[in-house]
Amino acid sequence: MSSLAGKIGIVFGVANKRSIAWTIAQAWAKAGATLAFTYQGARVKENVEELAGAFGDDTMILPCDVTRDDQIAAVFDAVGKKFGRLHLMLHSVAFAPREALEGEFVNTSREAFRIAQDVSAYSLVALARAARPLMTNGGSIIGMSYYGAEKVVPHYNVMGVAKASLEACTRYLAYNLGPQKIRVNCISAGPVNTLAARGISGFVEMLRHYEARAPLKRNVTADELGATGLFLATDGAAAITGQVLYVDCGYQIMGM
Ligand code: 0WE
């Protein structure tokens, strides 16, 4: 039997076929899960409809701006009405205003800081709260993080602060929801060429830097992130909660 047969999952953060959210969703679907997808904005709606259209008729596609409590409520209301339960949730959503990822960190505006925290970190708390009543048989919640949460990565700036917050939220949620057998973990991915990374100046050099420094002498592939997302969703990870798992070809262990 497939490892996720009979499981229901919800995926936040698919923008296109390169999205980390999409690779993890595919791994979940292949393992037998039934999925709901949310999208933000009309441009992404078409992409998600085209991608998720390949899955079964049970697949749901819903709009959700994670900074809007009414939209979050509507999403979980619809999922509750259709499936009555939920086992898996993927949070693969982040945003900071572009100018905050370019200039000096000291110049980060109050508004850019607020937006980065709201979209990239607080949303995990809001979504976990909305998911909890449906995760009656336990569950697995996964967020996506990056090394810039713990060490300075030039230009990552306010996103590094937001990812540090996301990782702390992961630990507090894990403690809070553990008694209900809801596990909460983050995958800290090495750099991947997605829409979120596009246009970041020096990204190609960053990929080369990882290749040269990481113990495995290469970059992580999308499929490998899918496989880790699947692992965290299964009973193989039943005793893992509150953790940040580095899926970065070992880059994080290096001191020099
Ligand atoms: O978390 C991220 C990026 C998330 C992100 C990307 C954008 C680009 C477009 C958040 N907000 C925005 N806002 C925009 O206007 N990554 C892990 C990818 C990433 O982004 C970087 C990186 C890496 C790696 C930015 C600077 C330096 C390295």
Coordinates of C-alpha atoms and ligand atoms in Angstrom, one line a residue:
M1 CA 0.0 0.0 0.0
S2 CA 1.2 3.5 -0.8
S3 CA 2.6 5.3 2.3
L4 CA 0.2 8.2 2.1
A5 CA -2.9 6.3 0.9
G6 CA -6.1 7.8 2.5
K7 CA -4.2 11.0 3.6
I8 CA -5.5 14.5 2.8
G9 CA -3.0 17.3 2.3
I10 CA -3.0 21.0 1.6
V11 CA -0.2 22.8 -0.3
F12 CA 0.5 26.5 0.0
G13 CA 3.0 28.0 -2.4
V14 CA 2.8 26.5 -5.8
A15 CA 3.6 29.2 -8.4
N16 CA 4.8 27.1 -11.3
K17 CA 6.3 23.7 -12.2
R18 CA 9.6 24.7 -10.7
S19 CA 8.2 25.6 -7.3
I20 CA 9.5 23.5 -4.3
A21 CA 5.8 23.2 -3.3
W22 CA 5.0 21.5 -6.6
T23 CA 7.9 19.0 -6.2
I24 CA 6.8 18.0 -2.7
A25 CA 3.1 17.9 -3.8
Q26 CA 4.0 15.5 -6.6
A27 CA 5.8 13.2 -4.1
W28 CA 2.8 13.3 -1.8
A29 CA 0.4 12.6 -4.7
K30 CA 2.5 9.7 -6.0
A31 CA 2.4 8.2 -2.5
G32 CA -1.4 8.2 -2.6
A33 CA -2.4 11.5 -0.9
T34 CA -5.4 13.5 -2.0
L35 CA -4.4 17.2 -2.2
A36 CA -5.8 20.7 -2.0
F37 CA -3.8 23.5 -3.6
T38 CA -4.0 27.2 -2.9
Y39 CA -2.7 30.0 -5.1
Q40 CA -2.2 33.7 -4.8
G41 CA -3.2 36.0 -7.6
A42 CA -4.7 35.5 -11.1
R43 CA -1.4 34.9 -12.9
V44 CA -0.6 31.9 -10.7
K45 CA -4.1 30.6 -10.8
E46 CA -3.8 29.3 -14.4
N47 CA -0.5 27.6 -13.6
V48 CA -1.8 25.8 -10.6
E49 CA -5.0 24.7 -12.5
E50 CA -2.9 23.3 -15.3
L51 CA -0.5 21.5 -13.0
A52 CA -3.0 20.1 -10.5
G53 CA -5.4 19.2 -13.3
A54 CA -3.2 16.1 -13.8
F55 CA -4.3 14.8 -10.4
G56 CA -7.6 13.1 -9.5
D57 CA -11.1 14.7 -9.5
D58 CA -10.9 15.1 -5.7
T59 CA -8.2 17.7 -6.1
M60 CA -9.2 21.1 -4.8
I61 CA -7.8 24.5 -6.0
L62 CA -8.6 27.5 -3.9
P63 CA -7.4 31.1 -3.7
C64 CA -5.6 32.2 -0.6
D65 CA -3.6 35.3 0.3
V66 CA -2.0 34.1 3.6
T67 CA -2.1 37.6 5.0
R68 CA -6.0 37.6 4.9
D69 CA -7.7 35.8 7.8
D70 CA -11.0 35.7 5.9
Q71 CA -9.4 33.8 3.0
I72 CA -7.6 31.4 5.3
A73 CA -10.9 30.7 7.0
A74 CA -12.7 30.1 3.6
V75 CA -10.0 27.7 2.5
F76 CA -10.2 25.5 5.6
D77 CA -14.0 25.7 5.6
A78 CA -14.0 24.4 2.1
V79 CA -11.5 21.6 2.8
G80 CA -13.5 20.6 6.0
K81 CA -16.7 20.5 4.0
K82 CA -15.2 18.3 1.2
F83 CA -12.9 16.0 3.2
G84 CA -13.8 16.4 6.8
R85 CA -10.2 15.9 7.9
L86 CA -6.6 16.8 7.1
H87 CA -3.3 15.1 7.7
L88 CA -0.6 17.1 5.8
M89 CA 0.1 20.8 5.3
L90 CA 3.0 22.3 3.3
H91 CA 3.8 26.0 3.8
S92 CA 6.1 27.1 1.0
V93 CA 5.4 30.8 1.0
A94 CA 7.7 33.8 1.4
F95 CA 7.8 37.4 0.4
A96 CA 9.8 40.5 1.2
P97 CA 9.6 43.7 -0.9
R98 CA 12.3 43.5 -3.5
E99 CA 14.1 46.7 -2.4
A100 CA 14.7 45.1 1.0
L101 CA 16.6 42.3 -0.6
E102 CA 18.9 44.6 -2.5
G103 CA 20.0 47.5 -0.3
E104 CA 21.7 47.6 3.1
F105 CA 20.0 45.7 5.9
V106 CA 20.2 48.7 8.2
N107 CA 17.9 50.5 5.8
T108 CA 15.1 47.9 6.1
S109 CA 11.8 49.8 6.5
R110 CA 9.3 49.1 9.2
E111 CA 6.8 48.2 6.4
A112 CA 9.2 45.8 4.6
F113 CA 10.0 44.1 8.0
R114 CA 6.3 43.8 8.8
I115 CA 5.4 42.3 5.4
A116 CA 8.3 39.8 5.4
Q117 CA 7.2 38.6 8.9
D118 CA 3.5 38.5 8.0
V119 CA 3.8 36.6 4.7
S120 CA 6.7 34.4 5.5
A121 CA 6.4 33.6 9.3
Y122 CA 3.2 34.6 10.9
S123 CA 1.3 32.8 8.1
L124 CA 2.6 29.5 9.4
V125 CA 1.0 30.1 12.8
A126 CA -2.3 31.3 11.2
L127 CA -2.5 28.3 8.9
A128 CA -1.6 25.8 11.7
R129 CA -4.4 27.2 13.8
A130 CA -6.8 26.8 11.0
A131 CA -5.6 23.3 10.2
R132 CA -5.7 22.0 13.8
P133 CA -9.4 21.3 14.1
L134 CA -9.2 19.1 10.9
M135 CA -6.1 17.2 12.0
T136 CA -8.1 15.1 14.4
N137 CA -5.9 12.0 13.8
G138 CA -2.6 13.9 14.1
G139 CA -0.7 15.4 11.2
S140 CA 2.5 16.7 9.7
I141 CA 3.1 20.4 9.0
I142 CA 6.1 21.4 6.9
G143 CA 7.6 24.8 6.3
M144 CA 10.5 25.8 4.0
S145 CA 13.5 27.6 5.4
Y146 CA 16.9 28.7 4.3
Y147 CA 20.4 29.0 5.8
G148 CA 20.1 32.8 5.9
A149 CA 18.0 32.2 9.0
E150 CA 21.1 31.4 11.1
K151 CA 24.1 32.9 9.2
V152 CA 24.4 36.1 7.2
V153 CA 23.9 35.6 3.5
P154 CA 24.6 38.9 1.7
H155 CA 21.3 40.4 0.3
Y156 CA 19.0 37.9 2.0
N157 CA 18.6 40.6 4.6
V158 CA 15.1 40.8 6.1
M159 CA 14.2 37.4 4.7
G160 CA 16.9 35.9 6.9
V161 CA 15.2 37.5 9.9
A162 CA 11.8 36.2 8.7
K163 CA 13.2 32.7 8.3
A164 CA 14.7 32.8 11.8
S165 CA 11.2 33.7 12.9
L166 CA 9.7 30.9 10.9
E167 CA 12.1 28.4 12.5
A168 CA 11.3 29.6 16.0
C169 CA 7.5 29.4 15.1
T170 CA 8.1 25.8 14.1
R171 CA 9.5 25.0 17.5
Y172 CA 6.7 26.7 19.4
L173 CA 4.1 25.2 17.2
A174 CA 5.7 21.7 17.6
Y175 CA 5.5 22.1 21.4
N176 CA 1.9 23.4 21.3
L177 CA 0.5 20.9 18.9
G178 CA 2.6 17.8 19.9
P179 CA -0.1 16.5 22.4
Q180 CA -2.4 16.3 19.4
K181 CA 0.1 14.3 17.4
I182 CA 0.6 17.1 15.0
R183 CA 4.3 17.4 14.0
V184 CA 5.8 20.6 12.8
N185 CA 9.1 20.7 11.0
C186 CA 11.1 22.8 8.5
I187 CA 13.2 21.8 5.5
S188 CA 16.2 24.1 5.1
A189 CA 16.9 23.8 1.4
G190 CA 20.1 24.6 -0.4
P191 CA 19.5 27.1 -3.2
V192 CA 17.2 26.0 -6.0
N193 CA 16.5 27.8 -9.2
T194 CA 12.8 28.7 -8.7
L195 CA 10.7 31.8 -9.4
A196 CA 11.6 33.1 -5.9
A197 CA 15.3 32.9 -6.7
R198 CA 15.0 34.4 -10.2
G199 CA 16.4 37.8 -10.6
I200 CA 18.4 37.6 -7.4
S201 CA 21.7 39.1 -8.5
G202 CA 24.6 36.6 -8.1
F203 CA 22.3 33.5 -7.9
V204 CA 24.3 31.6 -10.5
E205 CA 27.5 32.4 -8.5
M206 CA 25.7 31.2 -5.4
L207 CA 25.0 27.8 -7.0
R208 CA 28.7 27.5 -8.0
H209 CA 29.8 28.5 -4.4
Y210 CA 27.6 25.7 -3.0
E211 CA 28.9 23.2 -5.5
A212 CA 32.5 24.0 -4.5
R213 CA 31.9 24.1 -0.7
A214 CA 29.2 21.5 0.1
P215 CA 30.6 18.0 1.1
L216 CA 28.6 16.4 -1.7
K217 CA 30.1 18.9 -4.2
R218 CA 26.8 19.6 -5.9
N219 CA 23.5 21.4 -5.4
V220 CA 20.3 19.9 -4.1
T221 CA 17.7 18.8 -6.7
A222 CA 14.0 19.5 -6.6
D223 CA 13.3 15.8 -6.5
E224 CA 15.4 15.4 -3.4
L225 CA 13.4 18.1 -1.7
G226 CA 10.2 16.2 -2.7
A227 CA 11.7 13.0 -1.2
T228 CA 12.4 14.8 2.1
G229 CA 8.9 16.3 2.1
L230 CA 7.5 12.9 1.6
F231 CA 9.6 11.4 4.4
L232 CA 8.4 14.1 6.9
A233 CA 4.8 13.3 5.9
T234 CA 5.1 9.6 6.6
D235 CA 5.2 7.5 9.8
G236 CA 8.9 7.1 9.2
A237 CA 9.2 10.6 10.7
A238 CA 6.7 9.9 13.5
A239 CA 9.1 10.9 16.2
I240 CA 10.5 14.0 14.5
T241 CA 9.1 17.3 15.4
G242 CA 10.2 20.9 15.9
Q243 CA 13.3 20.3 13.7
V244 CA 15.0 22.1 10.9
L245 CA 16.2 19.4 8.4
Y246 CA 19.1 20.6 6.2
V247 CA 18.6 19.3 2.7
D248 CA 21.6 21.2 1.3
C249 CA 24.2 18.6 0.3
G250 CA 25.9 19.2 3.7
Y251 CA 26.7 22.9 3.2
Q252 CA 25.4 23.8 6.6
I253 CA 28.0 21.8 8.6
M254 CA 31.0 23.7 7.1
G255 CA 32.9 26.3 9.0
M256 CA 35.2 27.1 6.2
Ligands
0WE1 O1 13.6 32.6 0.5 C1 14.1 32.8 -0.6 C2 13.6 33.9 -1.5 C3 12.2 34.4 -1.1 C4 11.8 35.7 -1.7 C5 12.1 36.0 -3.0 C6 11.7 37.3 -3.6 C7 12.0 37.7 -4.9 C8 11.0 38.7 -5.5 C9 11.1 36.6 -1.0 N1 10.7 37.8 -1.4 C10 11.0 38.1 -2.7 N2 10.5 39.3 -3.2 C11 10.6 39.7 -4.5 O2 10.2 40.8 -4.8 N3 15.2 32.1 -1.0 C12 15.8 31.1 -0.2 C13 15.9 32.3 -2.3 C14 16.9 33.3 -2.2 O3 16.6 34.6 -2.2 C15 17.8 35.3 -1.9 C16 18.8 34.4 -1.8 C17 18.3 33.1 -1.9 C18 19.0 31.8 -1.8 C19 18.0 36.7 -1.8 C20 19.3 37.1 -1.6 C21 20.3 36.3 -1.5 C22 20.1 34.9 -1.6

